[in-house]
Amino acid sequence: DGGITQSPKYLFRKEGQNVTLSCEQNLNHDAMYWYRQDPGQGLRLIYYSQIVNDFQKGDIAEGYSVSREKKESFPLTVTSAQKNPTAFYLCASSNRDDNSPLHFGNGTRLTVT
Amino acid sequence: DAKTTQPPSMDCAEGRAANLPCNHSTISGNEYVYWYRQIHSQGPQYIIHGLKNNETNEMASLIITEDRKSSTLILPHATLRDTAVYYCIVRVGGAQKLVFGQGTRLTINP
């Protein structure tokens, strides 16, 4: 089945450690995105990439880093500089058409203690 | 991107039509209206989108007013599985991000 796979579903880390969240898509989409969701809140954009080897900061990029070496993959690293890393992280992808909708994965819930 | 305003919560009886309103009074001529929904602990699911004409697919209908300042998502025969948070978003065509608001928590009651 075509789709977006995020792994793992739950992730636990100690404060001060960097952690990388995986996102893979087999939809042949050019664009990929990372969002963060906090309890009772909407989604906030962290980073997005429109094409391989290129990415842009979203609204809350501080403390995060990404890479886009392959079309299918857009991993997100949550660094120790991120002050409140505990959250639900969502990856999405889309075509680059003008009105192409985003398709989301099922998220990774990160808990940092 | 234009902001949207949605009621924080709504209830609907199972089997009835659920009508979810959204105001986007500052929408620009090239901005599309998108609807997504999110069930707890899952990723948002795309439902439908449109520019100015009404749209219908297997999940829902989207009614956009003539002045495009508001829209309504209609779930024609709501089921318990339609209980979710529904997000209305406006987005410039070709822009690469969606800006999510707080959404409407729709509860379908048996």
CSV table of C-alpha atoms in Angstrom, one decimal:
chain,number,residue,atom,x,y,z
A,1,ASP,CA,0.0,0.0,0.0
A,2,GLY,CA,1.2,3.5,-0.7
A,3,GLY,CA,1.6,5.7,2.3
A,4,ILE,CA,3.7,7.5,4.8
A,5,THR,CA,5.5,5.5,7.5
A,6,GLN,CA,6.6,7.1,10.7
A,7,SER,CA,8.6,5.1,13.2
A,8,PRO,CA,8.7,4.3,16.0
A,9,LYS,CA,5.1,5.1,17.2
A,10,TYR,CA,6.4,5.8,20.8
A,11,LEU,CA,9.9,7.0,21.7
A,12,PHE,CA,11.4,7.8,25.1
A,13,ARG,CA,14.6,9.7,25.7
A,14,LYS,CA,16.5,11.3,28.5
A,15,GLU,CA,16.9,15.0,28.6
A,16,GLY,CA,20.1,16.1,26.8
A,17,GLN,CA,20.1,13.4,24.2
A,18,ASN,CA,19.5,14.0,20.5
A,19,VAL,CA,16.9,11.7,18.9
A,20,THR,CA,16.0,11.1,15.3
A,21,LEU,CA,12.5,10.4,14.1
A,22,SER,CA,12.0,8.5,10.9
A,23,CYS,CA,9.6,9.4,8.0
A,24,GLU,CA,9.4,7.4,4.8
A,25,GLN,CA,7.0,7.8,1.9
A,26,ASN,CA,6.4,5.6,-1.2
A,27,LEU,CA,3.9,8.0,-2.8
A,28,ASN,CA,6.5,9.5,-5.1
A,29,HIS,CA,5.8,13.0,-3.6
A,30,ASP,CA,8.4,15.7,-4.0
A,31,ALA,CA,7.4,17.7,-0.9
A,32,MET,CA,7.7,16.6,2.7
A,33,TYR,CA,6.9,18.3,6.0
A,34,TRP,CA,7.3,17.9,9.8
A,35,TYR,CA,4.7,19.2,12.2
A,36,ARG,CA,4.5,19.2,15.9
A,37,GLN,CA,1.3,18.9,18.0
A,38,ASP,CA,0.9,19.5,21.7
A,39,PRO,CA,-2.0,18.4,23.7
A,40,GLY,CA,-5.2,20.2,22.8
A,41,GLN,CA,-3.4,22.3,20.2
A,42,GLY,CA,-3.3,22.5,16.4
A,43,LEU,CA,-0.3,21.5,14.3
A,44,ARG,CA,2.7,23.7,14.0
A,45,LEU,CA,5.2,23.5,11.1
A,46,ILE,CA,8.8,22.7,12.0
A,47,TYR,CA,10.5,22.2,8.6
A,48,TYR,CA,9.5,21.4,5.1
A,49,SER,CA,11.3,20.3,1.9
A,50,GLN,CA,10.1,20.8,-1.6
A,51,ILE,CA,12.8,18.8,-3.3
A,52,VAL,CA,15.7,16.6,-2.5
A,53,ASN,CA,18.7,18.3,-0.9
A,54,ASP,CA,16.7,21.4,-0.1
A,55,PHE,CA,14.6,22.3,3.0
A,56,GLN,CA,13.2,25.4,4.7
A,57,LYS,CA,12.5,26.3,8.3
A,58,GLY,CA,8.9,26.4,9.4
A,59,ASP,CA,7.4,28.4,12.3
A,60,ILE,CA,9.2,26.6,15.1
A,61,ALA,CA,12.5,25.3,13.7
A,62,GLU,CA,14.7,26.1,16.7
A,63,GLY,CA,16.2,23.0,18.3
A,64,TYR,CA,15.4,20.8,15.3
A,65,SER,CA,17.3,19.7,12.2
A,66,VAL,CA,16.4,17.8,9.1
A,67,SER,CA,18.0,16.3,6.0
A,68,ARG,CA,16.6,15.3,2.6
A,69,GLU,CA,19.1,13.1,0.9
A,70,LYS,CA,16.5,10.9,-0.7
A,71,LYS,CA,13.1,11.7,-2.1
A,72,GLU,CA,11.5,9.0,0.0
A,73,SER,CA,13.0,10.0,3.3
A,74,PHE,CA,12.9,13.1,5.6
A,75,PRO,CA,14.3,12.4,9.0
A,76,LEU,CA,13.8,14.9,11.9
A,77,THR,CA,16.4,15.2,14.6
A,78,VAL,CA,15.3,16.7,17.9
A,79,THR,CA,18.4,18.1,19.5
A,80,SER,CA,19.1,18.8,23.1
A,81,ALA,CA,18.7,22.5,22.3
A,82,GLN,CA,14.9,22.0,21.9
A,83,LYS,CA,13.5,23.3,25.2
A,84,ASN,CA,10.2,21.4,25.2
A,85,PRO,CA,10.7,18.3,23.0
A,86,THR,CA,7.9,16.2,24.4
A,87,ALA,CA,5.2,16.2,21.8
A,88,PHE,CA,3.4,14.3,19.0
A,89,TYR,CA,5.4,14.6,15.8
A,90,LEU,CA,3.7,14.3,12.4
A,91,CYS,CA,5.2,13.9,9.0
A,92,ALA,CA,3.4,14.6,5.8
A,93,SER,CA,4.1,14.6,2.0
A,94,SER,CA,2.4,16.1,-1.1
A,95,ASN,CA,2.9,16.6,-4.8
A,96,ARG,CA,4.1,20.0,-5.8
A,97,ASP,CA,0.9,20.8,-7.7
A,98,ASP,CA,-0.7,24.0,-6.9
A,99,ASN,CA,-3.5,22.6,-4.8
A,100,SER,CA,-2.3,19.1,-3.9
A,101,PRO,CA,-3.4,18.1,-0.4
A,102,LEU,CA,-0.9,16.9,2.2
A,103,HIS,CA,-1.0,13.3,3.3
A,104,PHE,CA,0.0,12.5,6.9
A,105,GLY,CA,1.7,9.6,8.7
A,106,ASN,CA,0.3,8.4,12.0
A,107,GLY,CA,2.8,10.2,14.1
A,108,THR,CA,5.5,9.5,16.6
A,109,ARG,CA,4.9,10.4,20.3
A,110,LEU,CA,8.2,11.5,21.8
A,111,THR,CA,8.6,11.7,25.6
A,112,VAL,CA,11.7,13.3,27.1
A,113,THR,CA,12.3,13.0,30.8
B,1,ASP,CA,-2.2,32.5,4.9
B,2,ALA,CA,-5.7,33.7,5.9
B,3,LYS,CA,-6.9,32.7,9.3
B,4,THR,CA,-10.0,30.6,9.9
B,5,THR,CA,-12.6,30.5,12.7
B,6,GLN,CA,-14.4,27.4,13.7
B,7,PRO,CA,-16.7,26.6,16.6
B,8,PRO,CA,-14.7,24.6,19.2
B,9,SER,CA,-17.2,21.8,19.5
B,10,MET,CA,-20.4,20.4,18.0
B,11,ASP,CA,-22.7,17.4,18.5
B,12,CYS,CA,-24.6,15.5,16.0
B,13,ALA,CA,-26.9,12.5,16.1
B,14,GLU,CA,-25.9,9.3,14.3
B,15,GLY,CA,-27.4,9.0,10.9
B,16,ARG,CA,-28.1,12.8,10.6
B,17,ALA,CA,-26.1,15.2,8.5
B,18,ALA,CA,-23.3,17.0,10.3
B,19,ASN,CA,-22.7,20.5,9.1
B,20,LEU,CA,-19.4,22.1,10.2
B,21,PRO,CA,-19.0,25.8,9.5
B,22,CYS,CA,-15.8,27.7,8.9
B,23,ASN,CA,-15.3,31.5,8.5
B,24,HIS,CA,-12.4,32.7,6.4
B,25,SER,CA,-13.4,36.3,5.9
B,26,THR,CA,-9.9,37.4,4.8
B,27,ILE,CA,-9.4,34.7,2.2
B,28,SER,CA,-7.5,35.8,-0.9
B,29,GLY,CA,-8.7,35.0,-4.5
B,30,ASN,CA,-6.0,32.3,-4.9
B,31,GLU,CA,-6.4,30.5,-1.6
B,32,TYR,CA,-8.0,27.1,-1.5
B,33,VAL,CA,-10.2,25.8,1.4
B,34,TYR,CA,-9.1,22.4,2.8
B,35,TRP,CA,-10.7,20.2,5.3
B,36,TYR,CA,-8.9,17.6,7.4
B,37,ARG,CA,-10.0,15.5,10.4
B,38,GLN,CA,-8.0,14.0,13.2
B,39,ILE,CA,-8.9,11.1,15.4
B,40,HIS,CA,-7.1,10.9,18.7
B,41,SER,CA,-3.4,9.9,18.4
B,42,GLN,CA,-3.6,9.5,14.6
B,43,GLY,CA,-2.4,11.7,11.8
B,44,PRO,CA,-4.8,14.2,10.1
B,45,GLN,CA,-6.8,12.7,7.3
B,46,TYR,CA,-7.5,14.7,4.2
B,47,ILE,CA,-11.2,15.1,3.5
B,48,ILE,CA,-11.9,17.5,0.7
B,49,HIS,CA,-10.8,20.9,-0.8
B,50,GLY,CA,-12.1,23.5,-3.1
B,51,LEU,CA,-11.5,27.0,-4.5
B,52,LYS,CA,-14.9,28.5,-5.3
B,53,ASN,CA,-17.2,25.8,-6.6
B,54,ASN,CA,-19.0,23.3,-4.3
B,55,GLU,CA,-17.2,20.0,-4.2
B,56,THR,CA,-18.4,16.5,-3.3
B,57,ASN,CA,-16.5,13.2,-2.9
B,58,GLU,CA,-17.2,9.9,-1.2
B,59,MET,CA,-16.5,11.3,2.2
B,60,ALA,CA,-18.2,14.7,2.3
B,61,SER,CA,-19.5,17.8,0.5
B,62,LEU,CA,-17.9,21.2,0.7
B,63,ILE,CA,-20.1,24.3,0.2
B,64,ILE,CA,-18.3,27.6,-0.3
B,65,THR,CA,-20.3,30.8,-0.2
B,66,GLU,CA,-20.3,33.0,-3.3
B,67,ASP,CA,-18.1,35.7,-1.6
B,68,ARG,CA,-15.8,32.9,-0.4
B,69,LYS,CA,-15.8,34.3,3.2
B,70,SER,CA,-17.2,31.1,4.7
B,71,SER,CA,-17.7,27.4,3.9
B,72,THR,CA,-19.5,24.4,5.3
B,73,LEU,CA,-18.3,20.8,5.4
B,74,ILE,CA,-21.2,18.4,5.2
B,75,LEU,CA,-21.0,14.7,6.3
B,76,PRO,CA,-24.3,13.5,4.9
B,77,HIS,CA,-25.0,10.5,7.2
B,78,ALA,CA,-22.8,10.8,10.3
B,79,THR,CA,-21.6,7.6,12.0
B,80,LEU,CA,-19.9,7.1,15.3
B,81,ARG,CA,-16.6,6.8,13.4
B,82,ASP,CA,-16.9,10.4,12.3
B,83,THR,CA,-16.2,11.6,15.8
B,84,ALA,CA,-13.0,13.6,15.4
B,85,VAL,CA,-11.5,17.1,15.4
B,86,TYR,CA,-12.2,18.7,12.1
B,87,TYR,CA,-9.8,21.4,10.7
B,88,CYS,CA,-10.6,24.0,8.1
B,89,ILE,CA,-7.5,25.5,6.5
B,90,VAL,CA,-7.0,28.0,3.8
B,91,ARG,CA,-3.8,27.8,1.7
B,92,VAL,CA,-2.4,29.6,-1.3
B,93,GLY,CA,-2.2,27.3,-4.3
B,94,GLY,CA,1.5,26.4,-4.8
B,95,ALA,CA,2.3,27.3,-1.2
B,96,GLN,CA,4.0,24.4,0.6
B,97,LYS,CA,2.6,24.6,4.1
B,98,LEU,CA,-0.7,24.3,5.8
B,99,VAL,CA,-1.5,26.4,8.9
B,100,PHE,CA,-3.7,24.6,11.3
B,101,GLY,CA,-6.0,26.3,13.8
B,102,GLN,CA,-7.8,24.7,16.7
B,103,GLY,CA,-10.5,23.0,14.8
B,104,THR,CA,-13.9,21.7,15.7
B,105,ARG,CA,-14.4,18.7,18.0
B,106,LEU,CA,-17.3,16.9,16.5
B,107,THR,CA,-19.0,14.2,18.6
B,108,ILE,CA,-21.5,11.9,17.0
B,109,ASN,CA,-24.0,10.6,19.5
B,110,PRO,CA,-25.8,7.2,19.2
